[in-house]
């Protein structure tokens, strides 16, 4: 069993970093022989999508050295995902959505012919059979059924894009109210959920 831990917070004292580490620790104690791979996006060179991205549609045998070089990060990040049985992602809420580092990672792993393909029935995700756990931290609260729910552009987007590449087994753990008085109980509730999901 392999766990891929992905962190995307810009902050060293981050809530999501603490919670993904807690998840990895719980998972390790439940899977003593399991392997943990840690991908910290704040220390990863993530190329932006440029005109060079068209190389992703070129037959691999026909790629030029510079095209190969441009796609090398995407190749490596996709390999990490393919090797993982379970992926835990720390996703702070920035401006109601995900950090640009996490978006840049998604742009590298959503790749035609590698993680999705187009068939007679339209697009088909190729990354099935992996569980994803997304741990978010937010300054405010966006609970389902509340007026703030419509401001949450994290969970709906991540569910959609992961589903597009075949990752449909996705659990969300939200540490809400991190900039409010309710920060401590919200964190405790998220930690308790982590122990249950990691088991
Ligand atoms: C640039 C930036 C934008 C933020 N935007 C929001 C927001 O739209 N809604 C919200 O509830 N909290 C927002 N916050 C607060 C963070 O979501 C909160 O501090 C969270 O704990 C960050 O995750 P981290 O502790 O893992 O870094 C923002 C924080 C930063 C730094």
Short mmCIF file of C-alpha atoms and ligand atoms in Angstrom, two decimals:
data_model
loop_
_atom_site.label_atom_id
_atom_site.label_comp_id
_atom_site.label_asym_id
_atom_site.label_seq_id
_atom_site.Cartn_x
_atom_site.Cartn_y
_atom_site.Cartn_z
CA UNK A 1 0.00 0.00 0.00
CA UNK A 2 1.23 3.47 -0.87
CA UNK A 3 -0.03 6.79 0.46
CA UNK A 4 0.70 9.97 -1.49
CA UNK A 5 0.55 13.04 0.78
CA UNK A 6 0.22 16.34 -1.07
CA UNK A 7 0.55 19.72 0.65
CA UNK A 8 -0.30 23.02 -1.00
CA UNK A 9 -0.38 25.59 1.80
CA UNK A 10 1.98 28.56 1.58
CA UNK A 11 2.23 28.69 5.39
CA UNK A 12 4.77 26.76 7.47
CA UNK A 13 2.41 26.80 10.50
CA UNK A 14 -0.47 25.67 8.33
CA UNK A 15 -3.58 23.87 9.57
CA UNK A 16 -3.80 21.62 6.48
CA UNK A 17 -0.13 20.66 6.77
CA UNK A 18 -0.71 19.64 10.39
CA UNK A 19 -3.80 17.63 9.41
CA UNK A 20 -2.28 15.82 6.40
CA UNK A 21 0.69 14.90 8.65
CA UNK A 22 -1.79 13.59 11.23
CA UNK A 23 -3.53 11.57 8.52
CA UNK A 24 -0.19 10.11 7.34
CA UNK A 25 0.76 9.23 10.94
CA UNK A 26 -2.60 7.47 11.56
CA UNK A 27 -2.39 5.68 8.20
CA UNK A 28 1.17 4.52 8.93
CA UNK A 29 0.14 3.09 12.29
CA UNK A 30 -2.69 1.20 10.55
CA UNK A 31 -0.43 0.10 7.64
CA UNK A 32 3.01 -0.46 9.22
CA UNK A 33 4.48 -1.83 5.97
CA UNK A 34 2.88 0.90 3.86
CA UNK A 35 5.00 3.44 2.00
CA UNK A 36 4.51 7.18 2.30
CA UNK A 37 5.41 9.55 -0.53
CA UNK A 38 5.33 13.25 0.36
CA UNK A 39 4.85 15.84 -2.37
CA UNK A 40 5.16 19.40 -1.06
CA UNK A 41 3.94 21.68 -3.83
CA UNK A 42 5.51 24.73 -2.18
CA UNK A 43 8.96 23.28 -2.97
CA UNK A 44 8.09 21.74 -6.35
CA UNK A 45 8.87 23.55 -9.59
CA UNK A 46 5.46 23.48 -11.29
CA UNK A 47 5.51 24.72 -14.90
CA UNK A 48 2.55 26.82 -15.98
CA UNK A 49 0.56 25.63 -18.97
CA UNK A 50 1.96 27.42 -22.01
CA UNK A 51 1.78 26.84 -25.76
CA UNK A 52 4.32 24.03 -25.17
CA UNK A 53 1.55 21.98 -23.49
CA UNK A 54 0.45 20.90 -27.01
CA UNK A 55 3.33 18.40 -26.69
CA UNK A 56 0.96 16.39 -24.46
CA UNK A 57 -0.92 15.41 -27.64
CA UNK A 58 2.21 14.32 -29.54
CA UNK A 59 3.04 10.63 -29.84
CA UNK A 60 5.72 10.02 -27.15
CA UNK A 61 8.12 8.54 -29.74
CA UNK A 62 7.96 11.76 -31.77
CA UNK A 63 8.67 14.21 -28.92
CA UNK A 64 11.61 16.59 -29.34
CA UNK A 65 14.13 16.86 -26.45
CA UNK A 66 12.66 20.23 -25.42
CA UNK A 67 9.09 18.85 -25.50
CA UNK A 68 10.24 15.88 -23.43
CA UNK A 69 11.84 18.28 -20.98
CA UNK A 70 8.68 20.42 -20.75
CA UNK A 71 6.57 17.35 -19.98
CA UNK A 72 9.03 15.83 -17.48
CA UNK A 73 7.29 17.35 -14.42
CA UNK A 74 3.91 16.14 -15.63
CA UNK A 75 5.35 12.64 -16.25
CA UNK A 76 6.84 12.49 -12.75
CA UNK A 77 3.71 13.78 -10.98
CA UNK A 78 1.46 11.37 -12.89
CA UNK A 79 3.80 8.48 -11.98
CA UNK A 80 3.40 9.40 -8.30
CA UNK A 81 -0.38 9.32 -8.61
CA UNK A 82 -0.35 6.02 -10.51
CA UNK A 83 1.87 4.46 -7.83
CA UNK A 84 -0.48 5.50 -5.00
CA UNK A 85 -3.37 3.49 -3.57
CA UNK A 86 -4.59 6.43 -1.53
CA UNK A 87 -3.96 10.16 -1.88
CA UNK A 88 -4.38 12.74 0.88
CA UNK A 89 -4.43 16.36 -0.20
CA UNK A 90 -4.14 19.43 2.02
CA UNK A 91 -6.13 22.24 0.42
CA UNK A 92 -6.40 25.61 2.16
CA UNK A 93 -9.23 27.81 0.96
CA UNK A 94 -7.86 30.86 -0.84
CA UNK A 95 -10.42 33.32 -2.18
CA UNK A 96 -13.18 30.70 -1.95
CA UNK A 97 -11.19 28.28 -4.09
CA UNK A 98 -7.97 26.27 -4.10
CA UNK A 99 -4.38 27.61 -3.93
CA UNK A 100 -2.71 28.26 -7.29
CA UNK A 101 -0.08 25.63 -6.42
CA UNK A 102 -2.77 22.96 -6.21
CA UNK A 103 -4.32 24.17 -9.47
CA UNK A 104 -0.87 24.02 -11.11
CA UNK A 105 -0.49 20.40 -9.88
CA UNK A 106 -3.93 19.52 -11.28
CA UNK A 107 -2.95 21.10 -14.62
CA UNK A 108 0.08 18.78 -14.71
CA UNK A 109 -1.80 15.56 -13.92
CA UNK A 110 -4.93 16.03 -16.06
CA UNK A 111 -3.41 14.82 -19.31
CA UNK A 112 -5.02 13.27 -22.37
CA UNK A 113 -3.89 9.72 -23.06
CA UNK A 114 -2.41 9.41 -19.55
CA UNK A 115 -5.13 10.19 -17.02
CA UNK A 116 -8.16 10.59 -19.29
CA UNK A 117 -9.04 9.65 -22.85
CA UNK A 118 -11.75 10.48 -25.35
CA UNK A 119 -13.82 7.49 -26.53
CA UNK A 120 -17.10 6.96 -28.34
CA UNK A 121 -18.92 7.77 -25.09
CA UNK A 122 -16.98 11.00 -24.51
CA UNK A 123 -14.19 11.55 -21.96
CA UNK A 124 -13.18 8.66 -19.77
CA UNK A 125 -11.11 8.91 -16.58
CA UNK A 126 -8.20 6.50 -16.30
CA UNK A 127 -7.26 6.88 -12.62
CA UNK A 128 -9.95 4.73 -10.98
CA UNK A 129 -9.42 2.43 -7.98
CA UNK A 130 -7.72 5.02 -5.81
CA UNK A 131 -9.15 6.69 -2.77
CA UNK A 132 -8.70 10.44 -2.35
CA UNK A 133 -9.05 12.30 0.95
CA UNK A 134 -9.10 16.09 0.72
CA UNK A 135 -8.46 17.98 3.95
CA UNK A 136 -9.38 21.64 3.70
CA UNK A 137 -8.93 24.56 6.10
CA UNK A 138 -11.03 27.69 5.85
CA UNK A 139 -11.16 30.93 7.79
CA UNK A 140 -14.97 30.86 7.67
CA UNK A 141 -17.63 28.15 7.36
CA UNK A 142 -19.44 26.91 4.25
CA UNK A 143 -21.54 24.04 5.56
CA UNK A 144 -24.05 22.37 3.26
CA UNK A 145 -27.52 23.81 3.60
CA UNK A 146 -26.26 27.21 4.82
CA UNK A 147 -26.33 30.45 2.78
CA UNK A 148 -22.51 30.29 2.55
CA UNK A 149 -22.52 26.93 0.77
CA UNK A 150 -22.63 28.62 -2.64
CA UNK A 151 -19.28 30.35 -1.90
CA UNK A 152 -17.48 27.02 -1.65
CA UNK A 153 -15.65 26.63 -4.97
CA UNK A 154 -13.25 24.07 -3.48
CA UNK A 155 -15.29 20.91 -2.96
CA UNK A 156 -17.46 21.13 -6.12
CA UNK A 157 -14.44 21.87 -8.35
CA UNK A 158 -12.24 19.17 -6.84
CA UNK A 159 -15.04 16.57 -7.00
CA UNK A 160 -15.60 17.46 -10.66
CA UNK A 161 -11.97 17.46 -11.84
CA UNK A 162 -11.08 14.31 -9.89
CA UNK A 163 -14.16 12.59 -11.31
CA UNK A 164 -13.04 13.65 -14.80
CA UNK A 165 -9.84 11.61 -14.39
CA UNK A 166 -11.72 8.69 -12.82
CA UNK A 167 -11.16 9.48 -9.14
CA UNK A 168 -14.69 9.13 -7.83
CA UNK A 169 -13.95 7.79 -4.34
CA UNK A 170 -13.29 11.18 -2.72
CA UNK A 171 -13.84 12.09 0.95
CA UNK A 172 -13.68 15.66 2.26
CA UNK A 173 -12.69 16.68 5.76
CA UNK A 174 -13.18 20.39 6.41
CA UNK A 175 -11.46 22.27 9.23
CA UNK A 176 -13.69 25.34 9.15
CA UNK A 177 -13.75 28.57 11.17
CA UNK A 178 -9.95 28.68 11.47
CA UNK A 179 -10.00 32.49 11.74
CA UNK A 180 -12.89 32.53 14.20
CA UNK A 181 -13.57 31.66 17.84
CA UNK A 182 -14.76 28.19 16.82
CA UNK A 183 -11.30 27.26 15.45
CA UNK A 184 -10.41 24.85 18.26
CA UNK A 185 -13.59 22.71 18.24
CA UNK A 186 -13.60 22.70 14.41
CA UNK A 187 -10.01 21.46 14.40
CA UNK A 188 -10.82 18.80 16.99
CA UNK A 189 -13.78 17.58 14.88
CA UNK A 190 -11.57 17.38 11.76
CA UNK A 191 -8.87 15.49 13.68
CA UNK A 192 -11.43 13.00 14.95
CA UNK A 193 -12.72 12.48 11.39
CA UNK A 194 -9.16 11.91 10.18
CA UNK A 195 -8.65 9.09 12.67
CA UNK A 196 -11.81 7.41 11.37
CA UNK A 197 -11.02 7.84 7.64
CA UNK A 198 -7.35 6.84 7.99
CA UNK A 199 -8.40 3.61 9.68
C1 LIG B 1 -4.62 34.37 0.37
C2 LIG B 1 -5.66 33.85 1.33
C3 LIG B 1 -6.98 33.82 0.94
C4 LIG B 1 -7.94 33.33 1.82
N1 LIG B 1 -9.24 33.26 1.41
C5 LIG B 1 -10.18 32.73 2.23
C6 LIG B 1 -11.54 32.62 1.79
O1 LIG B 1 -11.91 32.96 0.69
N2 LIG B 1 -12.43 32.08 2.66
C7 LIG B 1 -12.07 31.63 3.91
O2 LIG B 1 -12.93 31.13 4.64
N3 LIG B 1 -10.79 31.71 4.34
C8 LIG B 1 -9.84 32.27 3.52
N4 LIG B 1 -8.54 32.35 3.95
C9 LIG B 1 -8.18 31.79 5.27
C10 LIG B 1 -7.57 30.39 5.13
O3 LIG B 1 -8.41 29.52 4.41
C11 LIG B 1 -7.27 29.80 6.48
O4 LIG B 1 -6.35 30.64 7.15
C12 LIG B 1 -6.71 28.39 6.41
O5 LIG B 1 -6.36 27.96 7.69
C13 LIG B 1 -5.51 28.33 5.47
O6 LIG B 1 -4.99 27.01 5.40
P1 LIG B 1 -3.56 26.67 6.01
O7 LIG B 1 -3.66 26.97 7.50
O8 LIG B 1 -3.34 25.22 5.75
O9 LIG B 1 -2.54 27.54 5.34
C14 LIG B 1 -7.56 32.85 3.10
C15 LIG B 1 -6.21 32.90 3.47
C16 LIG B 1 -5.27 33.38 2.60
C17 LIG B 1 -3.82 33.40 3.03
#
